[in-house]
XYZ file of C-alpha atoms in Angstrom:
370
model
C 11.697 -30.127 -9.360
C 8.281 -29.699 -7.764
C 7.802 -27.066 -5.093
C 5.223 -27.057 -2.333
C 1.825 -28.478 -3.265
C 0.208 -25.056 -2.822
C 2.229 -23.629 -5.722
C 0.088 -25.633 -8.147
C -2.791 -23.296 -7.251
C -0.826 -20.015 -7.206
C 0.773 -17.707 -9.725
C 3.484 -15.012 -9.507
C 2.531 -11.423 -8.789
C 1.623 -9.669 -12.037
C 2.602 -5.981 -11.972
C 0.869 -3.291 -13.979
C 1.979 -2.372 -17.507
C 5.425 -0.785 -17.688
C 6.123 2.475 -19.508
C 8.509 1.197 -22.190
C 6.202 -1.735 -22.919
C 3.270 0.597 -23.586
C 5.362 2.948 -25.731
C 6.298 0.100 -28.063
C 2.820 -1.426 -28.139
C 1.004 1.762 -29.121
C 3.766 3.791 -30.753
C 3.476 6.569 -28.198
C 6.092 9.086 -27.100
C 4.626 10.091 -23.726
C 3.248 7.675 -21.160
C 1.629 8.678 -17.867
C 1.689 5.877 -15.323
C -1.142 6.095 -12.798
C -1.319 2.418 -11.902
C 1.038 1.698 -9.008
C 0.363 4.533 -6.543
C 3.840 5.967 -6.953
C 4.535 9.596 -6.074
C 4.089 11.588 -9.333
C 6.135 14.420 -7.843
C 9.247 12.252 -7.591
C 11.368 12.256 -4.472
C 13.433 14.674 -2.422
C 16.064 16.649 -4.355
C 18.253 16.227 -1.292
C 18.223 12.469 -1.874
C 19.159 12.957 -5.523
C 22.058 15.206 -4.546
C 23.322 12.676 -2.011
C 23.166 9.540 -4.188
C 26.751 9.968 -5.560
C 28.106 9.880 -2.019
C 25.972 6.889 -1.083
C 27.464 4.675 -3.803
C 30.975 4.764 -2.315
C 32.226 1.408 -1.039
C 29.626 -0.826 -2.662
C 32.013 -3.698 -2.020
C 31.133 -3.478 1.684
C 27.990 -5.110 3.092
C 25.308 -2.688 4.329
C 24.684 -2.083 8.017
C 22.436 -5.042 8.805
C 20.991 -3.228 11.798
C 20.140 0.015 9.924
C 21.698 1.822 12.897
C 21.487 5.475 11.833
C 18.085 5.166 10.181
C 16.810 3.095 13.097
C 17.858 5.682 15.682
C 16.473 8.630 13.704
C 13.160 6.934 12.941
C 12.751 5.690 16.524
C 13.224 9.246 17.799
C 10.727 10.627 15.267
C 8.088 8.024 16.187
C 8.702 8.126 19.922
C 9.610 4.440 20.198
C 12.821 2.556 20.941
C 15.112 1.264 18.210
C 14.456 -2.284 19.422
C 10.815 -1.932 18.363
C 11.658 -1.599 14.656
C 12.186 -4.118 11.871
C 13.230 -3.011 8.382
C 12.410 -4.700 5.117
C 12.943 -4.534 1.389
C 9.711 -2.534 1.217
C 7.008 -3.081 3.819
C 5.820 -6.025 1.732
C 8.925 -7.923 2.830
C 7.881 -7.272 6.426
C 4.524 -8.885 5.499
C 6.474 -11.941 4.355
C 8.591 -11.899 7.523
C 5.451 -11.844 9.683
C 3.990 -14.800 7.785
C 7.218 -16.798 8.090
C 7.403 -16.020 11.818
C 3.803 -16.735 12.857
C 2.042 -18.862 10.245
C 2.273 -22.577 9.468
C 0.038 -25.522 8.693
C -2.788 -25.765 11.230
C -3.013 -22.018 11.770
C -5.215 -19.461 10.054
C -5.126 -15.773 9.234
C -7.997 -13.301 8.722
C -8.113 -10.483 6.173
C -10.511 -8.382 4.104
C -11.216 -8.923 0.403
C -10.276 -7.257 -1.819
C -7.170 -5.988 -0.071
C -3.396 -6.030 -0.560
C -2.847 -9.504 -2.078
C 0.494 -10.286 -0.448
C -1.149 -11.103 2.906
C -2.906 -14.085 1.354
C -0.057 -14.957 -0.997
C 2.570 -15.257 1.736
C 0.214 -16.970 4.174
C -0.596 -19.704 1.665
C 3.083 -20.356 1.056
C 3.470 -21.005 4.789
C 0.636 -23.543 4.688
C -1.848 -21.451 6.683
C -5.577 -21.244 6.042
C -6.698 -17.822 4.802
C -10.093 -16.454 5.859
C -11.305 -13.574 3.701
C -14.159 -11.283 4.702
C -15.718 -9.114 1.942
C -15.538 -5.349 2.337
C -18.715 -3.358 2.939
C -18.813 -0.336 0.607
C -15.021 -0.324 0.526
C -14.560 -0.577 4.302
C -13.389 -3.509 6.412
C -16.262 -5.554 7.864
C -14.801 -5.605 11.354
C -17.632 -7.601 12.940
C -17.322 -10.213 10.214
C -13.561 -10.416 10.666
C -13.829 -10.884 14.428
C -16.294 -13.738 13.873
C -13.662 -15.571 11.812
C -11.118 -15.493 14.645
C -10.655 -18.702 16.655
C -8.001 -20.439 18.739
C -5.919 -21.229 15.644
C -5.895 -17.668 14.300
C -2.440 -16.156 14.444
C -2.648 -12.935 12.377
C -5.442 -10.487 11.526
C -4.641 -7.933 8.800
C -6.026 -4.403 8.594
C -4.927 -2.562 5.460
C -5.695 0.994 6.533
C -6.196 2.891 4.327
C -7.195 -0.135 2.282
C -5.738 -0.988 -1.093
C -7.567 -0.942 -3.549
C -10.462 1.106 -2.094
C -8.580 3.732 -0.062
C -10.980 3.483 2.908
C -9.677 3.884 6.443
C -10.321 1.912 9.632
C -11.224 4.815 11.927
C -10.347 5.184 15.605
C -13.577 3.598 16.805
C -13.140 0.596 14.507
C -9.488 0.235 15.462
C -10.324 0.233 19.170
C -13.051 -2.344 18.583
C -10.629 -4.729 16.886
C -7.882 -4.250 19.450
C -10.236 -4.676 22.427
C -12.188 -7.658 21.084
C -9.446 -9.581 19.280
C -7.882 -12.267 21.524
C -4.385 -11.478 22.754
C -2.918 -14.534 20.981
C -3.743 -12.938 17.616
C -1.259 -10.537 16.053
C -3.122 -7.512 14.644
C -1.157 -6.035 11.733
C -2.181 -2.524 10.665
C -0.664 -1.845 7.253
C -0.312 1.935 6.955
C 1.540 2.150 3.639
C -0.454 5.295 2.804
C -0.310 6.777 6.297
C 1.162 10.138 5.251
C -1.773 10.838 2.919
C -4.458 10.538 5.619
C -6.345 13.808 6.156
C -9.367 12.728 8.212
C -9.340 13.618 11.904
C -10.814 10.292 13.080
C -7.757 8.196 12.193
C -6.307 6.213 15.115
C -2.922 7.064 16.595
C -1.572 3.574 16.032
C 1.951 4.304 17.260
C 0.645 5.608 20.583
C -1.555 2.495 20.847
C 1.532 0.255 20.961
C 1.854 0.977 24.696
C -1.672 -0.338 25.270
C -1.770 -3.329 22.908
C 1.220 -5.732 22.979
C -0.173 -7.754 20.022
C -0.118 -4.778 17.605
C 2.204 -4.397 14.605
C 2.248 -1.314 12.359
C 3.673 -1.322 8.831
C 4.867 1.786 6.992
C 7.001 2.464 3.940
C 9.208 4.944 2.097
C 7.781 3.807 -1.255
C 4.665 5.993 -1.407
C 4.677 9.567 -0.098
C 8.484 9.672 0.200
C 8.842 8.536 -3.424
C 11.525 5.879 -2.887
C 9.665 2.922 -4.414
C 12.652 1.973 -6.584
C 14.933 1.603 -3.557
C 12.655 -0.813 -1.661
C 12.669 0.088 2.001
C 9.895 -0.072 4.582
C 9.512 -0.968 8.227
C 7.413 -2.454 10.986
C 6.853 -1.110 14.509
C 5.782 -3.335 17.391
C 6.639 -4.370 20.916
C 10.261 -5.295 21.563
C 9.222 -8.953 21.969
C 7.521 -9.158 18.566
C 10.239 -7.131 16.852
C 12.914 -9.475 18.213
C 11.173 -12.468 16.626
C 10.741 -10.650 13.314
C 14.405 -9.666 13.300
C 15.376 -13.306 13.862
C 13.428 -14.231 10.727
C 14.723 -11.255 8.709
C 17.727 -11.771 6.445
C 20.928 -10.175 7.793
C 21.482 -7.695 4.905
C 17.984 -7.212 3.473
C 18.176 -3.440 2.891
C 20.930 -1.737 0.900
C 23.312 1.008 1.928
C 21.804 3.314 -0.711
C 18.251 2.614 0.451
C 19.130 3.210 4.100
C 20.952 6.466 3.369
C 18.228 7.744 1.048
C 15.468 6.950 3.546
C 17.381 8.810 6.250
C 17.665 11.931 4.060
C 14.034 11.669 2.898
C 12.887 11.413 6.499
C 14.514 14.747 7.277
C 13.147 16.578 4.230
C 9.771 17.539 5.679
C 9.203 20.221 3.035
C 9.157 17.757 0.136
C 6.807 15.450 2.015
C 4.360 18.221 2.894
C 4.419 19.611 -0.656
C 3.619 16.158 -2.070
C 0.763 15.613 0.365
C -0.695 19.068 -0.291
C -0.609 18.649 -4.072
C -2.093 15.168 -3.835
C -4.947 16.392 -1.626
C -5.784 19.234 -4.028
C -5.602 17.116 -7.205
C -7.587 14.302 -5.605
C -10.408 16.627 -4.589
C -10.607 18.020 -8.119
C -10.681 14.518 -9.584
C -13.408 13.334 -7.203
C -15.436 16.456 -8.018
C -15.059 15.588 -11.710
C -16.232 12.029 -11.082
C -19.295 13.327 -9.251
C -20.125 15.642 -12.140
C -19.831 12.730 -14.561
C -22.168 10.658 -12.388
C -19.443 8.279 -11.235
C -19.117 7.172 -7.631
C -15.832 6.664 -5.819
C -14.791 5.125 -2.530
C -13.787 7.387 0.349
C -10.053 7.610 -0.306
C -7.496 8.540 2.346
C -4.647 7.720 -0.045
C -2.962 8.959 -3.222
C -5.355 6.975 -5.416
C -9.077 6.809 -6.097
C -11.096 3.717 -6.972
C -13.750 4.724 -9.494
C -16.883 2.584 -9.695
C -18.060 2.291 -13.300
C -21.540 2.038 -14.865
C -22.905 -1.511 -14.975
C -22.380 -1.741 -18.733
C -18.664 -0.853 -18.525
C -15.896 -3.116 -17.235
C -12.629 -2.081 -15.679
C -10.719 -3.826 -18.450
C -12.518 -1.785 -21.120
C -11.606 1.538 -19.519
C -8.084 0.287 -18.845
C -7.567 -0.656 -22.514
C -8.992 2.644 -23.784
C -6.790 4.761 -21.515
C -3.790 2.566 -22.293
C -4.180 3.259 -25.999
C -4.009 6.980 -25.177
C -0.850 6.623 -23.089
C -2.432 6.525 -19.618
C -1.766 3.430 -17.511
C -4.297 2.803 -14.737
C -5.181 -0.372 -12.846
C -8.243 -2.332 -13.857
C -10.406 -3.575 -11.021
C -10.403 -6.969 -12.770
C -6.889 -7.518 -11.450
C -7.804 -6.315 -7.951
C -10.849 -8.412 -7.136
C -13.254 -5.594 -8.000
C -14.122 -5.970 -11.722
C -16.528 -3.069 -12.132
C -14.060 -0.246 -11.645
C -10.576 1.179 -12.052
C -8.004 2.313 -9.512
C -6.341 5.547 -10.546
C -3.282 7.041 -8.892
C -3.563 10.792 -8.423
C -0.995 12.393 -10.728
C 0.255 15.872 -11.575
C -2.499 18.408 -12.256
C -1.811 18.664 -16.007
C -1.929 14.871 -16.408
C -5.127 14.610 -14.377
C -6.766 17.249 -16.597
C -6.053 15.199 -19.715
C -7.156 11.995 -17.990
C -10.473 13.607 -17.079
C -11.006 14.658 -20.675
C -10.324 11.120 -21.862
C -12.662 9.567 -19.299
C -15.387 12.030 -20.174
C -15.082 11.371 -23.913
C -15.270 7.615 -23.331
C -17.940 7.396 -20.644
C -20.321 10.245 -21.447
C -21.727 8.592 -24.629
C -22.150 5.290 -22.767
C -23.965 7.092 -19.973
C -26.405 8.633 -22.482
C -26.907 5.237 -24.132
C -27.695 3.751 -20.723
C -30.447 6.357 -20.164
C -32.201 5.213 -23.329
């Protein structure tokens, strides 16, 4: 059976290499995965302790309204429960937005490279996608606004951006919100929100009162370390949230995911420890890159995109590190061939990674000088 015509020009999402796959391929005992921006420090011990209690009554459907998590999160954010929509990861909320607002004859505007699911889901709905190249890792906001017309329904801001880690600051955010027509939904994807340290980040939640066409996406997959449970959420006006909840499947998040997210939300100590360790290890890694003569994008996330010398491809560095048991993400797969995206890991793992990068790149750097 043939699917939609667009599927002839698309392919399934290809995840990074998995740990067991690499072990078998290279005969290695230890693998360090720094490819998917997961939390290397795990997740809250309080969640782990509670899991046995959360698996009682699996024969019963989950709470389709996420009542307890909804109420707790709404209170924490200072919004009403009716302003929230939950998804199987925030990427499902991306899909829900596309199914709610996009169809043939409409268009959507995004940066490139950025999180690929915006384009992927928009194409499935038959919408035209308009991609505006980044400028030194940052969104080209002027260029994006120029692409907006009467048929534009959604404009995406991945902030901080994946794969570069660069943030849309408060001034840029205000520019988009003030100049974008009110018929365009502005989606600010803040999957890495907890890792932001700069003081010029916008207060997007507070901005909801001012901009009725704003949607904010966040997740429990990154800083909270619950990627395997798949739960994220969107925050918007009650009117937008109502439409998104109509589109959403009735039982799209599990009882275990809801309960774990609720516990993780309350464990502030684990979250702050993870953020602090990430900030420290990231600074040390960026300092190392500078010493090696490598440039990086300005990252407000738990990963760093390293720009490589012109005679080195992302795939080459990826393959070398893979053979040593370190999985990173080649820029080839992210629309930025001349680099690698590296998740910030535990300090001991980052030390070894730096040694490996130095041993591989230093000779090439000397050769380049000649």
